[in-house]
Amino acid sequence: NGVYLIKGDLISDEDIEIELDDCLRVEKRIESKKSIKVLETLIAGCDIKAGYNIKAGCDIAAGGGIEAGYGIEAGYSIEAGCDIAAGYGIEAGCNIKARGGIKAGYGIEAGYGIEAGCDIAAGYGIEAGGGIKAGYGIEAGCDIEAGHGIAAGYGIEAGGGIKAGLKIVAKWISARLRIFAGIFLYREVTEEEMTITVEEVKSGTIAYGILNIVKPKEEVKETKKMKK
């Protein structure tokens, strides 16, 4: 398979549908007021934006953001240099990764990992076969489930339950239902891999795992001596 290269932008008021067994690479941005669909890989140097759906048989990658009014779907991975946002769902057979945030009006699902430099938020559920990691917070209207661990720089909040195959790490955690950590399916886990390390459990019942409450880190203020 080769690469089908388009210089500059690819912009259309209609559907953009490429039925070539090649990677579609656009030098700058790809934008359609309707849908974008390719059989193989879709790559843009800047943003990828569609009024309806964005779908690729293999990978979707953008140097900027990826945005769809309805859904984003890739057979393998989705990766963006900025945010990934969809009005309905985001789904990838392997990984979903954004330097910014990941947001879906309904669900976010990855066969392996989900990772964002900022927030991960879904109106319904978040599910990953591997781990889920966010630089800031993770929030779902229903369940949050990961085959491996879940880690957030700030809070983890679920309108349903939270299940992690390995450990959970965050500043605080909140769930309407039960919280599980260390329920990895393929081998016996260590005690450290069963830990739920947080400063606070705001709500939810710890059904499985070892709760490890840590003290908030104190802010260190630098003082400079002024010379006369």
mmCIF file of C-alpha atoms in Angstrom:
data_model
loop_
_atom_site.group_PDB
_atom_site.id
_atom_site.type_symbol
_atom_site.label_atom_id
_atom_site.label_comp_id
_atom_site.label_asym_id
_atom_site.label_seq_id
_atom_site.Cartn_x
_atom_site.Cartn_y
_atom_site.Cartn_z
ATOM 1 C CA ASN A 1 0.000 0.000 0.000
ATOM 2 C CA GLY A 2 1.193 3.515 -0.771
ATOM 3 C CA VAL A 3 0.398 7.078 0.282
ATOM 4 C CA TYR A 4 -2.084 9.341 -1.498
ATOM 5 C CA LEU A 5 -0.791 12.863 -0.743
ATOM 6 C CA ILE A 6 -2.815 16.070 -1.041
ATOM 7 C CA LYS A 7 -0.989 19.385 -0.773
ATOM 8 C CA GLY A 8 -2.630 22.146 1.274
ATOM 9 C CA ASP A 9 -6.220 21.676 2.545
ATOM 10 C CA LEU A 10 -8.975 19.218 1.648
ATOM 11 C CA ILE A 11 -12.311 20.980 2.247
ATOM 12 C CA SER A 12 -15.783 19.993 1.025
ATOM 13 C CA ASP A 13 -19.460 20.777 1.667
ATOM 14 C CA GLU A 14 -20.235 17.146 0.772
ATOM 15 C CA ASP A 15 -19.018 13.739 1.975
ATOM 16 C CA ILE A 16 -15.328 12.976 1.570
ATOM 17 C CA GLU A 17 -15.025 9.272 0.772
ATOM 18 C CA ILE A 18 -11.746 7.737 -0.391
ATOM 19 C CA GLU A 19 -11.984 4.124 -1.564
ATOM 20 C CA LEU A 20 -8.287 3.600 -2.218
ATOM 21 C CA ASP A 21 -6.139 0.908 -0.570
ATOM 22 C CA ASP A 22 -3.704 3.679 0.346
ATOM 23 C CA CYS A 23 -3.053 6.014 3.244
ATOM 24 C CA LEU A 24 -4.657 9.429 2.688
ATOM 25 C CA ARG A 25 -2.260 12.139 3.868
ATOM 26 C CA VAL A 26 -3.318 15.804 3.701
ATOM 27 C CA GLU A 27 -0.632 18.405 4.228
ATOM 28 C CA LYS A 28 -2.854 20.772 6.253
ATOM 29 C CA ARG A 29 -6.488 20.311 7.331
ATOM 30 C CA ILE A 30 -9.342 18.035 6.284
ATOM 31 C CA GLU A 31 -12.865 19.372 6.676
ATOM 32 C CA SER A 32 -16.304 18.232 5.529
ATOM 33 C CA LYS A 33 -19.734 19.581 6.423
ATOM 34 C CA LYS A 34 -20.922 15.970 6.187
ATOM 35 C CA SER A 35 -18.776 12.827 6.736
ATOM 36 C CA ILE A 36 -15.198 11.703 6.096
ATOM 37 C CA LYS A 37 -14.533 8.029 5.330
ATOM 38 C CA VAL A 38 -11.409 6.200 4.160
ATOM 39 C CA LEU A 39 -10.679 2.483 3.754
ATOM 40 C CA GLU A 40 -7.183 2.687 5.222
ATOM 41 C CA THR A 41 -5.378 5.415 7.239
ATOM 42 C CA LEU A 42 -6.327 9.095 7.471
ATOM 43 C CA ILE A 43 -3.587 11.614 8.339
ATOM 44 C CA ALA A 44 -3.707 15.425 8.480
ATOM 45 C CA GLY A 45 -0.930 17.845 9.341
ATOM 46 C CA CYS A 46 -3.459 20.110 11.077
ATOM 47 C CA ASP A 47 -7.125 19.463 12.037
ATOM 48 C CA ILE A 48 -9.651 16.856 10.906
ATOM 49 C CA LYS A 49 -13.254 18.045 11.199
ATOM 50 C CA ALA A 50 -16.609 16.638 10.046
ATOM 51 C CA GLY A 51 -20.203 17.715 10.575
ATOM 52 C CA TYR A 52 -21.279 14.066 10.942
ATOM 53 C CA ASN A 53 -18.830 11.122 11.123
ATOM 54 C CA ILE A 54 -15.120 10.437 10.726
ATOM 55 C CA LYS A 55 -14.268 6.805 9.965
ATOM 56 C CA ALA A 56 -11.084 4.984 8.912
ATOM 57 C CA GLY A 57 -10.389 1.290 8.441
ATOM 58 C CA CYS A 58 -6.966 1.671 10.076
ATOM 59 C CA ASP A 59 -5.639 4.786 11.866
ATOM 60 C CA ILE A 60 -6.778 8.402 12.227
ATOM 61 C CA ALA A 61 -4.023 10.892 13.070
ATOM 62 C CA ALA A 62 -3.952 14.692 13.187
ATOM 63 C CA GLY A 63 -1.265 17.198 14.087
ATOM 64 C CA GLY A 64 -4.079 19.376 15.464
ATOM 65 C CA GLY A 65 -7.515 18.335 16.727
ATOM 66 C CA ILE A 66 -10.066 15.764 15.572
ATOM 67 C CA GLU A 67 -13.737 16.768 15.789
ATOM 68 C CA ALA A 68 -16.981 15.169 14.595
ATOM 69 C CA GLY A 69 -20.573 16.238 15.114
ATOM 70 C CA TYR A 70 -21.552 12.600 15.606
ATOM 71 C CA GLY A 71 -18.965 9.786 15.774
ATOM 72 C CA ILE A 72 -15.256 9.033 15.331
ATOM 73 C CA GLU A 73 -14.253 5.447 14.556
ATOM 74 C CA ALA A 74 -10.941 3.803 13.652
ATOM 75 C CA GLY A 75 -10.071 0.150 13.103
ATOM 76 C CA TYR A 76 -6.794 0.664 14.955
ATOM 77 C CA SER A 77 -5.781 3.926 16.648
ATOM 78 C CA ILE A 78 -6.870 7.567 16.936
ATOM 79 C CA GLU A 79 -4.220 10.161 17.794
ATOM 80 C CA ALA A 80 -4.369 13.973 17.941
ATOM 81 C CA GLY A 81 -1.896 16.741 18.724
ATOM 82 C CA CYS A 82 -4.730 18.702 20.379
ATOM 83 C CA ASP A 83 -8.282 17.623 21.406
ATOM 84 C CA ILE A 84 -10.470 14.749 20.229
ATOM 85 C CA ALA A 85 -14.199 15.539 20.428
ATOM 86 C CA ALA A 86 -17.362 13.827 19.184
ATOM 87 C CA GLY A 87 -21.028 14.662 19.682
ATOM 88 C CA TYR A 88 -21.799 10.963 20.170
ATOM 89 C CA GLY A 89 -19.089 8.276 20.414
ATOM 90 C CA ILE A 90 -15.354 7.699 19.963
ATOM 91 C CA GLU A 91 -14.201 4.148 19.211
ATOM 92 C CA ALA A 92 -10.850 2.596 18.296
ATOM 93 C CA GLY A 93 -9.737 -1.007 17.952
ATOM 94 C CA CYS A 94 -6.442 -0.207 19.670
ATOM 95 C CA ASN A 95 -5.511 3.166 21.266
ATOM 96 C CA ILE A 96 -7.047 6.623 21.639
ATOM 97 C CA LYS A 97 -4.513 9.325 22.481
ATOM 98 C CA ALA A 98 -4.707 13.132 22.612
ATOM 99 C CA ARG A 99 -2.232 15.743 23.737
ATOM 100 C CA GLY A 100 -5.257 17.797 24.841
ATOM 101 C CA GLY A 101 -8.580 16.377 26.051
ATOM 102 C CA ILE A 102 -10.890 13.590 24.888
ATOM 103 C CA LYS A 103 -14.638 14.277 25.031
ATOM 104 C CA ALA A 104 -17.684 12.363 23.773
ATOM 105 C CA GLY A 105 -21.380 13.073 24.184
ATOM 106 C CA TYR A 106 -22.001 9.343 24.671
ATOM 107 C CA GLY A 107 -19.215 6.747 25.026
ATOM 108 C CA ILE A 108 -15.455 6.336 24.614
ATOM 109 C CA GLU A 109 -14.172 2.835 23.869
ATOM 110 C CA ALA A 110 -10.701 1.520 23.024
ATOM 111 C CA GLY A 111 -9.469 -2.029 22.522
ATOM 112 C CA TYR A 112 -6.325 -1.099 24.428
ATOM 113 C CA GLY A 113 -5.488 2.278 26.012
ATOM 114 C CA ILE A 114 -7.043 5.725 26.397
ATOM 115 C CA GLU A 115 -4.691 8.609 27.230
ATOM 116 C CA ALA A 116 -5.159 12.392 27.356
ATOM 117 C CA GLY A 117 -2.915 15.237 28.428
ATOM 118 C CA CYS A 118 -5.958 17.033 29.875
ATOM 119 C CA ASP A 119 -9.475 15.679 30.692
ATOM 120 C CA ILE A 120 -11.298 12.557 29.540
ATOM 121 C CA ALA A 121 -15.089 12.993 29.633
ATOM 122 C CA ALA A 122 -18.034 10.954 28.350
ATOM 123 C CA GLY A 123 -21.762 11.455 28.701
ATOM 124 C CA TYR A 124 -22.182 7.694 29.143
ATOM 125 C CA GLY A 125 -19.338 5.190 29.663
ATOM 126 C CA ILE A 126 -15.562 4.961 29.250
ATOM 127 C CA GLU A 127 -14.082 1.538 28.513
ATOM 128 C CA ALA A 128 -10.530 0.417 27.696
ATOM 129 C CA GLY A 129 -9.040 -3.044 27.300
ATOM 130 C CA GLY A 130 -5.797 -1.615 28.697
ATOM 131 C CA GLY A 131 -5.282 1.465 30.860
ATOM 132 C CA ILE A 132 -6.966 4.865 31.150
ATOM 133 C CA LYS A 133 -4.783 7.888 31.936
ATOM 134 C CA ALA A 134 -5.565 11.619 32.101
ATOM 135 C CA GLY A 135 -3.374 14.569 33.004
ATOM 136 C CA TYR A 136 -6.393 16.202 34.676
ATOM 137 C CA GLY A 137 -9.738 14.497 35.414
ATOM 138 C CA ILE A 138 -11.740 11.490 34.201
ATOM 139 C CA GLU A 139 -15.543 11.773 34.189
ATOM 140 C CA ALA A 140 -18.304 9.501 32.899
ATOM 141 C CA GLY A 141 -22.082 9.623 33.177
ATOM 142 C CA CYS A 142 -22.137 5.849 33.698
ATOM 143 C CA ASP A 143 -19.328 3.278 34.230
ATOM 144 C CA ILE A 144 -15.554 3.626 33.899
ATOM 145 C CA GLU A 145 -13.858 0.294 33.129
ATOM 146 C CA ALA A 146 -10.192 -0.500 32.380
ATOM 147 C CA GLY A 147 -8.484 -3.843 31.847
ATOM 148 C CA HIS A 148 -5.329 -2.375 33.393
ATOM 149 C CA GLY A 149 -4.990 0.673 35.684
ATOM 150 C CA ILE A 150 -6.736 4.043 35.898
ATOM 151 C CA ALA A 151 -4.773 7.221 36.666
ATOM 152 C CA ALA A 152 -5.792 10.890 36.823
ATOM 153 C CA GLY A 153 -3.937 14.030 37.831
ATOM 154 C CA TYR A 154 -7.089 15.258 39.612
ATOM 155 C CA GLY A 155 -10.389 13.427 40.162
ATOM 156 C CA ILE A 156 -12.140 10.334 38.816
ATOM 157 C CA GLU A 157 -15.942 10.568 38.764
ATOM 158 C CA ALA A 158 -18.469 7.995 37.555
ATOM 159 C CA GLY A 159 -22.247 8.117 37.465
ATOM 160 C CA GLY A 160 -22.120 4.300 37.713
ATOM 161 C CA GLY A 161 -19.261 2.112 38.961
ATOM 162 C CA ILE A 162 -15.482 2.070 38.524
ATOM 163 C CA LYS A 163 -13.559 -1.120 37.647
ATOM 164 C CA ALA A 164 -9.805 -1.394 37.125
ATOM 165 C CA GLY A 165 -7.761 -4.506 36.400
ATOM 166 C CA LEU A 166 -4.827 -2.956 38.226
ATOM 167 C CA LYS A 167 -4.363 0.041 40.569
ATOM 168 C CA ILE A 168 -6.232 3.349 40.657
ATOM 169 C CA VAL A 169 -4.407 6.631 41.339
ATOM 170 C CA ALA A 170 -6.021 10.078 41.630
ATOM 171 C CA LYS A 171 -6.452 13.031 43.994
ATOM 172 C CA TRP A 172 -10.046 11.976 44.679
ATOM 173 C CA ILE A 173 -12.553 9.398 43.500
ATOM 174 C CA SER A 174 -16.342 9.437 43.300
ATOM 175 C CA ALA A 175 -18.812 6.783 42.122
ATOM 176 C CA ARG A 176 -22.543 6.247 42.515
ATOM 177 C CA LEU A 177 -22.011 2.473 42.697
ATOM 178 C CA ARG A 178 -19.100 0.190 43.646
ATOM 179 C CA ILE A 179 -15.362 0.635 43.049
ATOM 180 C CA PHE A 180 -13.035 -2.272 42.144
ATOM 181 C CA ALA A 181 -9.232 -2.327 41.743
ATOM 182 C CA GLY A 182 -6.895 -5.261 41.065
ATOM 183 C CA ILE A 183 -9.390 -7.480 39.237
ATOM 184 C CA PHE A 184 -6.922 -8.304 36.458
ATOM 185 C CA LEU A 185 -8.057 -11.397 34.540
ATOM 186 C CA TYR A 186 -4.838 -12.901 33.200
ATOM 187 C CA ARG A 187 -2.569 -13.310 36.241
ATOM 188 C CA GLU A 188 -2.473 -12.943 39.988
ATOM 189 C CA VAL A 189 -1.900 -9.331 41.026
ATOM 190 C CA THR A 190 0.359 -8.024 43.784
ATOM 191 C CA GLU A 191 -0.967 -6.009 46.740
ATOM 192 C CA GLU A 192 0.530 -2.839 45.231
ATOM 193 C CA GLU A 193 -1.415 -3.478 42.009
ATOM 194 C CA MET A 194 -4.654 -3.656 44.006
ATOM 195 C CA THR A 195 -4.290 -0.228 45.618
ATOM 196 C CA ILE A 196 -6.663 2.717 45.297
ATOM 197 C CA THR A 197 -4.406 5.649 46.133
ATOM 198 C CA VAL A 198 -6.319 8.889 46.679
ATOM 199 C CA GLU A 199 -6.529 11.847 49.043
ATOM 200 C CA GLU A 200 -10.300 11.409 49.380
ATOM 201 C CA VAL A 201 -13.156 9.047 48.510
ATOM 202 C CA LYS A 202 -16.057 11.433 47.916
ATOM 203 C CA SER A 203 -18.640 8.712 47.284
ATOM 204 C CA GLY A 204 -18.907 5.052 46.350
ATOM 205 C CA THR A 205 -18.242 1.732 48.079
ATOM 206 C CA ILE A 206 -14.827 0.071 47.817
ATOM 207 C CA ALA A 207 -15.914 -3.451 46.832
ATOM 208 C CA TYR A 208 -12.465 -4.830 46.001
ATOM 209 C CA GLY A 209 -8.968 -3.419 46.401
ATOM 210 C CA ILE A 210 -6.760 -1.860 49.073
ATOM 211 C CA LEU A 211 -7.613 1.740 49.927
ATOM 212 C CA ASN A 212 -4.563 3.937 50.447
ATOM 213 C CA ILE A 213 -5.459 7.436 51.685
ATOM 214 C CA VAL A 214 -2.590 9.883 51.282
ATOM 215 C CA LYS A 215 -2.189 13.363 52.701
ATOM 216 C CA PRO A 216 -2.493 16.306 50.296
ATOM 217 C CA LYS A 217 0.860 17.627 49.199
ATOM 218 C CA GLU A 218 1.667 20.900 50.866
ATOM 219 C CA GLU A 219 2.525 23.827 48.649
ATOM 220 C CA VAL A 220 6.137 24.829 48.973
ATOM 221 C CA LYS A 221 6.631 28.560 48.909
ATOM 222 C CA GLU A 222 9.999 29.863 47.841
ATOM 223 C CA THR A 223 11.444 32.716 49.852
ATOM 224 C CA LYS A 224 14.193 34.911 48.509
ATOM 225 C CA LYS A 225 16.461 36.988 50.687
ATOM 226 C CA MET A 226 16.562 40.573 49.539
ATOM 227 C CA LYS A 227 19.958 42.209 49.577
ATOM 228 C CA LYS A 228 20.214 45.743 50.845
#
